[in-house]
Amino acid sequence: MSDPRWLDWAGLEKSDPKVAEAILGEVNRENTKIELIASENFSSPAVLAALGTPLTNKYAEGYPGKRYYGGCEYVDVVEEIAIERAKQIFGAEHANVQSHSGASANAAAYFAFVKPGDTILGMALAMGGHLTHGHFASFSGQLFNAISYGVSEDTELIDYDEIRDKAKKERPKLLIAGASAYPRKWDFAALRDIAKDVGAIFLVDAAHFIGLVAGGAHDNPVEYADVVTATTHKTLRGPRGAMILCKEEHAAAIDKSVFPGWQGGPMMHSIASKAVAFGEAQTDDFKVYAHQTVTNAQVMAETLTSEGLRIVSGGTDNHLMLVDLRPVGVTGKVAEARLDDVGITVNKNAIPYDPEKPFVASGIRVGTPAITTCGMKEEETRQVATLIATVLKDDSDETKKRVSAEVKELTSRFRPYPEVR
Ligand code: PLP
C-alpha cells in the first residue's frame, strides 16, 4: 500500500499557517477539555483519514451503477460498502447514505411523503425536539402546517395520550419521533400504531441515539418506522453527515428526494468516511462503547442528583440528561460559561416548561458519548459529575483553580488524540 502523500500536514502549515494554527488549536481544545456536549463525539483516526482524501474531488450525482458522471468505479465501491453496512447494522431494507446533514436528511425524508401545506406532527423544540421537527424558524415550520407534542408537566415524560388525541384531531400526514434533548426511551410501537390509525407516515429521527442502536444499547426504530433519519457524527462517531433508512417500498421515493430533490453531488470523501465508521460500529468494541455510554450517563445523573441538582424526568435511559439548575440558583447561561472557564464543555438548554428565555435557560444538557470514547468509565464519570456540581455551587477562584487542575489531570489520561503541542 502506498503512502497517503496528499496528507501533507507540514505543507499545510507552510502554505496556510493561519488555518493550520486554528486546526491545531481546536485539536488541542478537544484534547484538554472535558467534552460533554451530547451531540458531539471524537472520530477515530481511520474515520478522519478517509475524510481527508481525493474522493472530495469526485462528482458522482446519482447512485452506484446509475451515475450522471464517468469515472465513478471506485466511489461506487465505497458507497456500496457504506450502504450494505448500514443495512446490516440496523436491519434496514434500504439505506441512503448521501445526506449531508441531519437537517437535509429530514428535509429529503419529509418531502418524499408530504408537500407544502400538509400537516406534520413532531416534538416541540422547547420540549426537546429539533428545529426541523416543525419549528417556525426552520423550513419545517414554514412550509408545513406543523403541530407539536411535548412531555407531561408532572412526569416530564412523553404523553402518548396527547399525541394520540392530537393525531386523531389534526390527521397529520407525517408523525415524527426523535429529539435533541429527550433522555428517555421512546415507545416506538405505540407511535407506529397511532400513525397507522390516522394514515400517517411514521418517521423516527434517530440522530442522537443511532450509535446506541448500532451497539445494541437502545431499541431499534427501524423495526417500527416507515423511515428513519440519523446523523452519522453523534453517538455513531462517524464524519459529520447523515443517512436515511427505510423499507424497500419507500426506497425509490427517498432516493429521488435526496437526489435530485434536495442535494446535488454526494460528498464521496464523507461517504467513504461513513463506511469506515459503520465498519467500526459493527465491532464488539463498539457494543461495549455504546453500553458504557449509557452506564456513564446514568452514573452522571445519579451523582448530580446526589449533589443536589435535579435531573429532568428523574434520570436517563440514553446518552444524555437535562439538568435543572434551579436548586443551585444558576441559569443555563451562567453554568455554561462557568463550566467552560474550568475546562468542562456543555450547552445551556431549556428544560420542559422553562420559565427562562431559551438564550438564558434553566438547564444544561449533559452527554457522555465523547468522554466514553476517551475511555472514561464509572469512576471518572463520577469525578466529572462532582466537579460540575462543585463549580455550580461555588464559583470562588480557589474552587475554580482546584477544579481546573483536576480537569487537566483527567484530560492528560483521557483524551481523544495524541498531544499536538
Ligand atoms: N435531528 C436531531 C434530532 C438533531 O439533534 C440534530 C442536530 O443536532 C439534527 C437533526 C440536525 O443535524 P445537523 O446538525 O447535522 O443538520
Tab-separated table of C-alpha atoms and ligand atoms in Angstrom:
chain	number	residue	atom	x	y	z
A	1	MET	CA	0.000	0.000	0.000
A	2	SER	CA	1.462	3.348	-0.923
A	3	ASP	CA	1.878	6.285	1.388
A	4	PRO	CA	-1.041	8.776	1.593
A	5	ARG	CA	1.168	11.594	0.322
A	6	TRP	CA	-1.733	14.016	-0.066
A	7	LEU	CA	-1.989	14.235	3.713
A	8	ASP	CA	0.738	16.833	3.857
A	9	TRP	CA	0.381	18.486	7.250
A	10	ALA	CA	3.798	20.107	7.087
A	11	GLY	CA	2.861	21.527	3.686
A	12	LEU	CA	-0.368	22.979	5.066
A	13	GLU	CA	1.452	24.588	7.964
A	14	LYS	CA	3.786	26.177	5.460
A	15	SER	CA	1.255	27.253	2.858
A	16	ASP	CA	-1.517	28.364	5.229
A	17	PRO	CA	-0.181	28.806	8.745
A	18	LYS	CA	-3.278	30.680	9.956
A	19	VAL	CA	-5.662	27.834	9.148
A	20	ALA	CA	-3.169	25.216	10.353
A	21	GLU	CA	-2.798	27.062	13.632
A	22	ALA	CA	-6.580	27.222	14.143
A	23	ILE	CA	-6.914	23.497	13.400
A	24	LEU	CA	-4.194	22.635	15.897
A	25	GLY	CA	-5.851	24.965	18.388
A	26	GLU	CA	-9.103	23.037	18.014
A	27	VAL	CA	-7.375	19.663	18.387
A	28	ASN	CA	-5.667	20.984	21.488
A	29	ARG	CA	-9.026	22.196	22.826
A	30	GLU	CA	-10.580	18.784	22.222
A	31	ASN	CA	-7.638	17.157	23.993
A	32	THR	CA	-7.635	19.380	27.033
A	33	LYS	CA	-11.314	19.997	27.834
A	34	ILE	CA	-13.900	17.560	29.121
A	35	GLU	CA	-16.425	17.310	26.290
A	36	LEU	CA	-19.979	16.808	27.498
A	37	ILE	CA	-21.969	18.233	24.576
A	38	ALA	CA	-24.414	15.403	23.929
A	39	SER	CA	-24.336	15.761	20.146
A	40	GLU	CA	-20.549	15.640	19.855
A	41	ASN	CA	-18.032	12.842	19.737
A	42	PHE	CA	-14.478	12.102	18.613
A	43	SER	CA	-13.994	10.310	15.297
A	44	SER	CA	-11.230	7.738	15.042
A	45	PRO	CA	-8.027	8.361	13.047
A	46	ALA	CA	-9.322	5.894	10.418
A	47	VAL	CA	-12.582	7.849	10.007
A	48	LEU	CA	-10.569	11.074	9.726
A	49	ALA	CA	-8.133	9.506	7.265
A	50	ALA	CA	-10.960	8.549	4.901
A	51	LEU	CA	-12.324	12.108	5.058
A	52	GLY	CA	-9.072	13.736	4.021
A	53	THR	CA	-8.790	12.031	0.639
A	54	PRO	CA	-9.048	12.953	-3.047
A	55	LEU	CA	-12.528	11.444	-3.044
A	56	THR	CA	-13.579	15.009	-2.276
A	57	ASN	CA	-12.730	15.751	-5.912
A	58	LYS	CA	-15.250	13.402	-7.440
A	59	TYR	CA	-18.657	14.288	-8.817
A	60	ALA	CA	-20.982	11.292	-8.588
A	61	GLU	CA	-24.559	12.529	-8.957
A	62	GLY	CA	-26.862	9.541	-8.925
A	63	TYR	CA	-26.389	6.231	-7.150
A	64	PRO	CA	-23.933	3.309	-7.524
A	65	GLY	CA	-24.204	1.892	-11.047
A	66	LYS	CA	-26.516	4.763	-12.147
A	67	ARG	CA	-24.416	7.921	-12.176
A	68	TYR	CA	-24.557	11.063	-14.253
A	69	TYR	CA	-20.737	11.218	-14.392
A	70	GLY	CA	-17.990	8.957	-15.702
A	71	GLY	CA	-15.119	7.689	-13.597
A	72	CYS	CA	-17.268	6.505	-10.715
A	73	GLU	CA	-15.962	2.934	-10.466
A	74	TYR	CA	-14.145	3.454	-7.167
A	75	VAL	CA	-16.638	5.747	-5.491
A	76	ASP	CA	-19.326	3.206	-6.417
A	77	VAL	CA	-17.431	0.601	-4.392
A	78	VAL	CA	-17.190	2.961	-1.426
A	79	GLU	CA	-20.875	3.894	-1.478
A	80	GLU	CA	-21.967	0.286	-1.875
A	81	ILE	CA	-19.904	-0.687	1.177
A	82	ALA	CA	-21.486	2.120	3.207
A	83	ILE	CA	-24.999	1.123	2.099
A	84	GLU	CA	-24.502	-2.575	2.804
A	85	ARG	CA	-23.008	-1.929	6.254
A	86	ALA	CA	-25.804	0.475	7.205
A	87	LYS	CA	-28.420	-2.075	6.121
A	88	GLN	CA	-26.691	-4.847	8.073
A	89	ILE	CA	-26.186	-2.881	11.280
A	90	PHE	CA	-29.770	-1.664	11.534
A	91	GLY	CA	-31.594	-4.453	9.715
A	92	ALA	CA	-32.871	-1.938	7.164
A	93	GLU	CA	-34.277	-2.897	3.788
A	94	HIS	CA	-32.848	0.238	2.182
A	95	ALA	CA	-30.192	2.812	3.087
A	96	ASN	CA	-29.379	6.164	1.520
A	97	VAL	CA	-26.015	7.413	2.792
A	98	GLN	CA	-25.784	10.654	0.803
A	99	SER	CA	-27.428	13.202	3.116
A	100	HIS	CA	-25.009	15.976	4.006
A	101	SER	CA	-26.531	16.633	7.419
A	102	GLY	CA	-29.338	15.692	9.754
A	103	ALA	CA	-31.381	18.712	8.689
A	104	SER	CA	-31.050	17.884	4.993
A	105	ALA	CA	-31.863	14.213	5.667
A	106	ASN	CA	-35.059	15.320	7.391
A	107	ALA	CA	-35.967	17.681	4.556
A	108	ALA	CA	-35.449	14.934	1.989
A	109	ALA	CA	-37.311	12.339	4.029
A	110	TYR	CA	-40.289	14.630	4.676
A	111	PHE	CA	-40.609	15.629	1.033
A	112	ALA	CA	-40.637	12.003	-0.035
A	113	PHE	CA	-44.072	11.821	1.611
A	114	VAL	CA	-45.581	15.267	2.153
A	115	LYS	CA	-45.903	18.536	0.269
A	116	PRO	CA	-46.047	22.176	1.402
A	117	GLY	CA	-49.187	22.899	3.409
A	118	ASP	CA	-49.579	19.327	4.669
A	119	THR	CA	-49.876	18.709	8.397
A	120	ILE	CA	-46.913	17.239	10.290
A	121	LEU	CA	-46.742	16.357	13.984
A	122	GLY	CA	-43.429	16.394	15.869
A	123	MET	CA	-41.974	17.145	19.283
A	124	ALA	CA	-41.768	20.852	20.165
A	125	LEU	CA	-38.295	22.376	20.321
A	126	ALA	CA	-38.995	23.706	23.820
A	127	MET	CA	-39.760	20.152	24.961
A	128	GLY	CA	-36.631	18.574	23.471
A	129	GLY	CA	-37.478	18.228	19.781
A	130	HIS	CA	-35.314	19.528	16.937
A	131	LEU	CA	-35.830	22.688	14.875
A	132	THR	CA	-36.564	20.545	11.823
A	133	HIS	CA	-39.490	18.853	13.571
A	134	GLY	CA	-41.780	21.806	12.829
A	135	HIS	CA	-40.288	24.920	14.463
A	136	PHE	CA	-41.254	28.192	12.764
A	137	ALA	CA	-37.599	29.195	12.302
A	138	SER	CA	-36.898	26.146	10.140
A	139	PHE	CA	-38.170	25.088	6.720
A	140	SER	CA	-40.317	22.536	8.534
A	141	GLY	CA	-42.375	25.163	10.345
A	142	GLN	CA	-42.527	27.475	7.350
A	143	LEU	CA	-43.589	25.024	4.677
A	144	PHE	CA	-45.893	22.722	6.611
A	145	ASN	CA	-48.845	23.067	8.916
A	146	ALA	CA	-46.708	21.981	11.862
A	147	ILE	CA	-48.298	20.936	15.121
A	148	SER	CA	-46.396	19.677	18.111
A	149	TYR	CA	-46.454	17.471	21.163
A	150	GLY	CA	-44.435	17.608	24.351
A	151	VAL	CA	-43.896	15.976	27.702
A	152	SER	CA	-46.304	15.966	30.603
A	153	GLU	CA	-45.608	18.649	33.201
A	154	ASP	CA	-45.508	16.331	36.173
A	155	THR	CA	-43.618	13.284	34.848
A	156	GLU	CA	-41.607	15.093	32.143
A	157	LEU	CA	-42.186	12.004	30.005
A	158	ILE	CA	-43.781	11.937	26.560
A	159	ASP	CA	-47.524	11.918	26.854
A	160	TYR	CA	-48.678	9.314	24.316
A	161	ASP	CA	-52.342	10.060	25.002
A	162	GLU	CA	-51.732	13.671	23.990
A	163	ILE	CA	-50.090	12.510	20.752
A	164	ARG	CA	-52.967	10.119	20.016
A	165	ASP	CA	-55.572	12.852	20.635
A	166	LYS	CA	-53.731	15.407	18.506
A	167	ALA	CA	-53.192	12.913	15.714
A	168	LYS	CA	-56.872	11.954	15.666
A	169	LYS	CA	-57.943	15.581	15.606
A	170	GLU	CA	-55.389	17.000	13.162
A	171	ARG	CA	-54.825	13.925	10.927
A	172	PRO	CA	-51.131	14.635	10.189
A	173	LYS	CA	-49.599	13.067	7.099
A	174	LEU	CA	-46.316	12.625	8.953
A	175	LEU	CA	-45.686	11.700	12.589
A	176	ILE	CA	-42.144	12.443	13.741
A	177	ALA	CA	-40.465	10.854	16.769
A	178	GLY	CA	-36.957	11.609	17.981
A	179	ALA	CA	-35.412	14.594	19.735
A	180	SER	CA	-32.285	16.512	20.619
A	181	ALA	CA	-32.885	16.628	24.335
A	182	TYR	CA	-35.105	13.776	25.465
A	183	PRO	CA	-33.366	11.414	27.892
A	184	ARG	CA	-35.896	8.598	27.960
A	185	LYS	CA	-36.917	5.561	25.939
A	186	TRP	CA	-39.453	6.010	23.137
A	187	ASP	CA	-42.469	3.788	22.779
A	188	PHE	CA	-41.982	3.228	19.062
A	189	ALA	CA	-44.733	0.586	18.913
A	190	ALA	CA	-47.315	2.996	20.341
A	191	LEU	CA	-46.307	5.718	17.880
A	192	ARG	CA	-46.390	3.306	14.952
A	193	ASP	CA	-49.935	2.325	15.939
A	194	ILE	CA	-51.032	5.962	16.239
A	195	ALA	CA	-49.564	6.725	12.810
A	196	LYS	CA	-51.290	3.692	11.341
A	197	ASP	CA	-54.632	4.659	12.861
A	198	VAL	CA	-54.588	8.093	11.231
A	199	GLY	CA	-52.893	7.034	7.992
A	200	ALA	CA	-49.646	8.939	8.681
A	201	ILE	CA	-46.129	8.011	7.707
A	202	PHE	CA	-44.111	7.264	10.862
A	203	LEU	CA	-40.639	8.815	10.793
A	204	VAL	CA	-38.073	8.443	13.558
A	205	ASP	CA	-35.265	10.994	13.674
A	206	ALA	CA	-32.653	8.876	15.431
A	207	ALA	CA	-29.880	11.475	15.038
A	208	HIS	CA	-28.928	11.374	18.685
A	209	PHE	CA	-29.215	7.761	19.710
A	210	ILE	CA	-28.395	5.937	16.455
A	211	GLY	CA	-24.962	4.890	17.776
A	212	LEU	CA	-26.611	3.319	20.804
A	213	VAL	CA	-28.873	1.377	18.439
A	214	ALA	CA	-25.811	0.207	16.472
A	215	GLY	CA	-24.225	-1.033	19.694
A	216	GLY	CA	-27.378	-2.740	20.940
A	217	ALA	CA	-27.917	-0.283	23.802
A	218	HIS	CA	-31.182	1.233	22.526
A	219	ASP	CA	-34.356	-0.049	20.859
A	220	ASN	CA	-34.057	-0.122	17.080
A	221	PRO	CA	-36.566	2.260	15.439
A	222	VAL	CA	-36.050	0.575	12.059
A	223	GLU	CA	-38.245	-2.262	13.317
A	224	TYR	CA	-41.189	0.129	13.735
A	225	ALA	CA	-40.837	3.152	11.471
A	226	ASP	CA	-41.536	3.667	7.783
A	227	VAL	CA	-38.392	5.763	7.629
A	228	VAL	CA	-35.515	6.564	9.975
A	229	THR	CA	-33.190	9.528	9.585
A	230	ALA	CA	-29.933	9.730	11.513
A	231	THR	CA	-26.799	11.803	11.727
A	232	THR	CA	-23.515	9.936	11.496
A	233	HIS	CA	-21.430	12.217	13.707
A	234	LYS	CA	-23.051	11.983	17.129
A	235	THR	CA	-23.203	8.702	19.051
A	236	LEU	CA	-22.316	6.860	15.829
A	237	ARG	CA	-18.883	8.554	15.910
A	238	GLY	CA	-18.506	8.949	12.164
A	239	PRO	CA	-17.969	12.025	9.998
A	240	ARG	CA	-20.393	14.972	10.010
A	241	GLY	CA	-23.311	13.844	7.831
A	242	ALA	CA	-26.442	11.731	7.819
A	243	MET	CA	-28.286	8.789	6.318
A	244	ILE	CA	-31.837	7.632	5.737
A	245	LEU	CA	-33.033	4.068	6.375
A	246	CYS	CA	-36.367	2.826	5.115
A	247	LYS	CA	-38.486	-0.027	3.920
A	248	GLU	CA	-37.999	-1.144	0.312
A	249	GLU	CA	-41.407	0.209	-0.677
A	250	HIS	CA	-40.161	3.756	0.088
A	251	ALA	CA	-36.651	3.343	-1.371
A	252	ALA	CA	-37.299	4.995	-4.742
A	253	ALA	CA	-39.136	7.965	-3.180
A	254	ILE	CA	-36.363	8.535	-0.629
A	255	ASP	CA	-33.541	8.271	-3.167
A	256	LYS	CA	-35.303	10.651	-5.547
A	257	SER	CA	-35.953	13.126	-2.772
A	258	VAL	CA	-32.290	13.166	-1.656
A	259	PHE	CA	-31.019	13.469	-5.239
A	260	PRO	CA	-32.115	15.321	-7.282
A	261	GLY	CA	-34.720	16.643	-4.807
A	262	TRP	CA	-32.592	18.199	-2.107
A	263	GLN	CA	-28.956	17.746	-2.992
A	264	GLY	CA	-26.570	17.779	-5.894
A	265	GLY	CA	-23.377	15.739	-5.885
A	266	PRO	CA	-22.787	13.474	-2.904
A	267	MET	CA	-19.673	14.070	-0.801
A	268	MET	CA	-17.804	10.917	-1.649
A	269	HIS	CA	-14.995	11.530	0.866
A	270	SER	CA	-17.640	11.783	3.550
A	271	ILE	CA	-19.392	8.636	2.323
A	272	ALA	CA	-16.043	6.789	2.460
A	273	SER	CA	-15.645	8.003	5.989
A	274	LYS	CA	-19.203	6.932	6.863
A	275	ALA	CA	-18.357	3.456	5.510
A	276	VAL	CA	-15.339	3.284	7.836
A	277	ALA	CA	-17.414	4.446	10.814
A	278	PHE	CA	-20.089	1.852	10.029
A	279	GLY	CA	-17.346	-0.799	9.937
A	280	GLU	CA	-16.228	0.329	13.387
A	281	ALA	CA	-19.835	0.264	14.609
A	282	GLN	CA	-20.030	-3.430	13.679
A	283	THR	CA	-17.270	-4.409	16.119
A	284	ASP	CA	-17.634	-5.839	19.621
A	285	ASP	CA	-15.678	-2.857	20.906
A	286	PHE	CA	-18.454	-0.584	19.695
A	287	LYS	CA	-21.060	-2.638	21.573
A	288	VAL	CA	-19.032	-2.166	24.742
A	289	TYR	CA	-18.731	1.560	23.941
A	290	ALA	CA	-22.486	2.030	23.432
A	291	HIS	CA	-23.376	0.278	26.692
A	292	GLN	CA	-20.678	2.143	28.611
A	293	THR	CA	-22.005	5.444	27.236
A	294	VAL	CA	-25.428	4.704	28.747
A	295	THR	CA	-23.918	3.456	32.024
A	296	ASN	CA	-21.824	6.620	32.263
A	297	ALA	CA	-24.897	8.789	31.633
A	298	GLN	CA	-26.755	7.010	34.418
A	299	VAL	CA	-23.810	7.390	36.801
A	300	MET	CA	-23.580	11.076	35.876
A	301	ALA	CA	-27.305	11.583	36.543
A	302	GLU	CA	-27.165	9.752	39.888
A	303	THR	CA	-24.111	11.690	41.051
A	304	LEU	CA	-25.536	15.071	40.039
A	305	THR	CA	-28.747	14.171	41.859
A	306	SER	CA	-26.867	13.223	44.998
A	307	GLU	CA	-25.081	16.597	44.746
A	308	GLY	CA	-28.455	18.377	44.938
A	309	LEU	CA	-29.199	19.044	41.261
A	310	ARG	CA	-32.437	17.943	39.648
A	311	ILE	CA	-32.388	15.686	36.604
A	312	VAL	CA	-35.378	16.216	34.313
A	313	SER	CA	-37.656	13.125	34.447
A	314	GLY	CA	-35.505	11.757	37.268
A	315	GLY	CA	-32.818	10.106	35.172
A	316	THR	CA	-31.809	8.878	31.735
A	317	ASP	CA	-32.123	5.797	29.544
A	318	ASN	CA	-29.698	7.000	26.888
A	319	HIS	CA	-26.549	9.064	26.460
A	320	LEU	CA	-27.838	12.411	27.718
A	321	MET	CA	-29.655	14.178	30.515
A	322	LEU	CA	-31.149	17.570	31.175
A	323	VAL	CA	-30.021	19.135	34.424
A	324	ASP	CA	-32.380	21.577	36.112
A	325	LEU	CA	-30.092	24.135	37.774
A	326	ARG	CA	-32.706	25.971	39.799
A	327	PRO	CA	-31.859	24.063	43.022
A	328	VAL	CA	-28.385	25.660	42.961
A	329	GLY	CA	-29.632	29.057	41.795
A	330	VAL	CA	-27.774	29.457	38.495
A	331	THR	CA	-29.099	29.722	34.936
A	332	GLY	CA	-28.007	27.606	31.996
A	333	LYS	CA	-26.218	30.596	30.510
A	334	VAL	CA	-24.188	31.189	33.664
A	335	ALA	CA	-23.482	27.477	34.124
A	336	GLU	CA	-22.242	27.057	30.549
A	337	ALA	CA	-19.811	29.961	30.934
A	338	ARG	CA	-18.667	28.914	34.402
A	339	LEU	CA	-18.028	25.328	33.371
A	340	ASP	CA	-16.224	26.472	30.234
A	341	ASP	CA	-13.942	28.501	32.467
A	342	VAL	CA	-12.714	25.355	34.205
A	343	GLY	CA	-12.431	23.273	31.017
A	344	ILE	CA	-15.783	21.480	31.010
A	345	THR	CA	-17.865	21.965	27.855
A	346	VAL	CA	-21.669	21.712	27.994
A	347	ASN	CA	-24.530	23.631	26.409
A	348	LYS	CA	-27.263	25.573	28.128
A	349	ASN	CA	-30.646	24.051	27.362
A	350	ALA	CA	-34.254	24.836	28.063
A	351	ILE	CA	-35.951	22.346	30.337
A	352	PRO	CA	-39.617	21.473	29.736
A	353	TYR	CA	-41.908	24.340	30.835
A	354	ASP	CA	-38.835	26.519	31.347
A	355	PRO	CA	-39.658	29.926	32.845
A	356	GLU	CA	-36.443	31.385	31.371
A	357	LYS	CA	-35.936	32.528	27.770
A	358	PRO	CA	-34.131	29.911	25.622
A	359	PHE	CA	-30.962	32.024	25.451
A	360	VAL	CA	-30.760	32.032	29.244
A	361	ALA	CA	-32.440	28.677	30.055
A	362	SER	CA	-32.805	26.948	33.422
A	363	GLY	CA	-30.813	23.907	32.430
A	364	ILE	CA	-27.803	22.361	30.796
A	365	ARG	CA	-27.720	19.311	28.570
A	366	VAL	CA	-25.024	16.830	29.510
A	367	GLY	CA	-23.981	13.876	27.363
A	368	THR	CA	-21.461	11.087	27.762
A	369	PRO	CA	-20.612	9.940	24.183
A	370	ALA	CA	-17.321	11.866	23.974
A	371	ILE	CA	-15.918	11.135	27.434
A	372	THR	CA	-16.754	7.460	26.902
A	373	THR	CA	-14.817	7.488	23.627
A	374	CYS	CA	-11.854	8.796	25.637
A	375	GLY	CA	-12.104	5.739	27.893
A	376	MET	CA	-13.803	7.206	30.935
A	377	LYS	CA	-15.775	4.706	32.975
A	378	GLU	CA	-17.929	4.945	36.110
A	379	GLU	CA	-15.166	6.211	38.407
A	380	GLU	CA	-14.075	9.077	36.160
A	381	THR	CA	-17.675	9.955	35.282
A	382	ARG	CA	-18.489	10.239	38.974
A	383	GLN	CA	-15.483	12.508	39.375
A	384	VAL	CA	-16.576	14.703	36.443
A	385	ALA	CA	-20.107	14.991	37.872
A	386	THR	CA	-18.707	16.022	41.238
A	387	LEU	CA	-16.528	18.655	39.564
A	388	ILE	CA	-19.567	20.053	37.732
A	389	ALA	CA	-21.610	20.264	40.926
A	390	THR	CA	-18.697	21.811	42.825
A	391	VAL	CA	-18.306	24.687	40.363
A	392	LEU	CA	-22.041	25.236	40.042
A	393	LYS	CA	-22.338	25.600	43.796
A	394	ASP	CA	-19.186	27.626	44.371
A	395	ASP	CA	-17.530	29.855	41.797
A	396	SER	CA	-14.758	31.164	44.027
A	397	ASP	CA	-11.364	31.495	42.347
A	398	GLU	CA	-9.915	28.944	44.705
A	399	THR	CA	-12.529	26.323	43.796
A	400	LYS	CA	-12.240	27.054	40.095
A	401	LYS	CA	-8.464	26.682	40.300
A	402	ARG	CA	-8.755	23.333	42.041
A	403	VAL	CA	-11.353	22.042	39.562
A	404	SER	CA	-9.294	23.242	36.579
A	405	ALA	CA	-6.319	21.310	37.918
A	406	GLU	CA	-8.434	18.144	38.219
A	407	VAL	CA	-9.744	18.639	34.679
A	408	LYS	CA	-6.169	18.936	33.469
A	409	GLU	CA	-5.153	15.780	35.247
A	410	LEU	CA	-8.166	13.866	33.880
A	411	THR	CA	-7.668	15.017	30.286
A	412	SER	CA	-3.986	14.100	30.439
A	413	ARG	CA	-5.144	10.495	30.913
A	414	PHE	CA	-8.391	10.552	28.880
A	415	ARG	CA	-8.075	12.452	25.630
A	416	PRO	CA	-9.092	11.663	22.059
A	417	TYR	CA	-5.931	12.418	20.095
A	418	PRO	CA	-2.159	12.466	20.574
A	419	GLU	CA	-0.843	15.675	22.036
A	420	VAL	CA	-0.282	18.354	19.385
A	421	ARG	CA	1.828	20.848	21.241
B	1	PLP	N1	-32.204	15.891	14.228
B	1	PLP	C1	-31.872	15.905	15.532
B	1	PLP	C2	-32.726	15.140	16.499
B	1	PLP	C3	-30.755	16.613	15.977
B	1	PLP	O1	-30.451	16.639	17.268
B	1	PLP	C4	-29.987	17.331	15.016
B	1	PLP	C5	-28.793	18.103	15.398
B	1	PLP	O2	-28.441	18.317	16.482
B	1	PLP	C6	-30.391	17.303	13.682
B	1	PLP	C7	-31.497	16.584	13.315
B	1	PLP	C8	-29.668	18.109	12.639
B	1	PLP	O3	-28.452	17.591	12.314
B	1	PLP	P1	-27.389	18.512	11.537
B	1	PLP	O4	-26.841	19.469	12.520
B	1	PLP	O5	-26.390	17.519	11.020
B	1	PLP	O6	-28.133	19.184	10.426
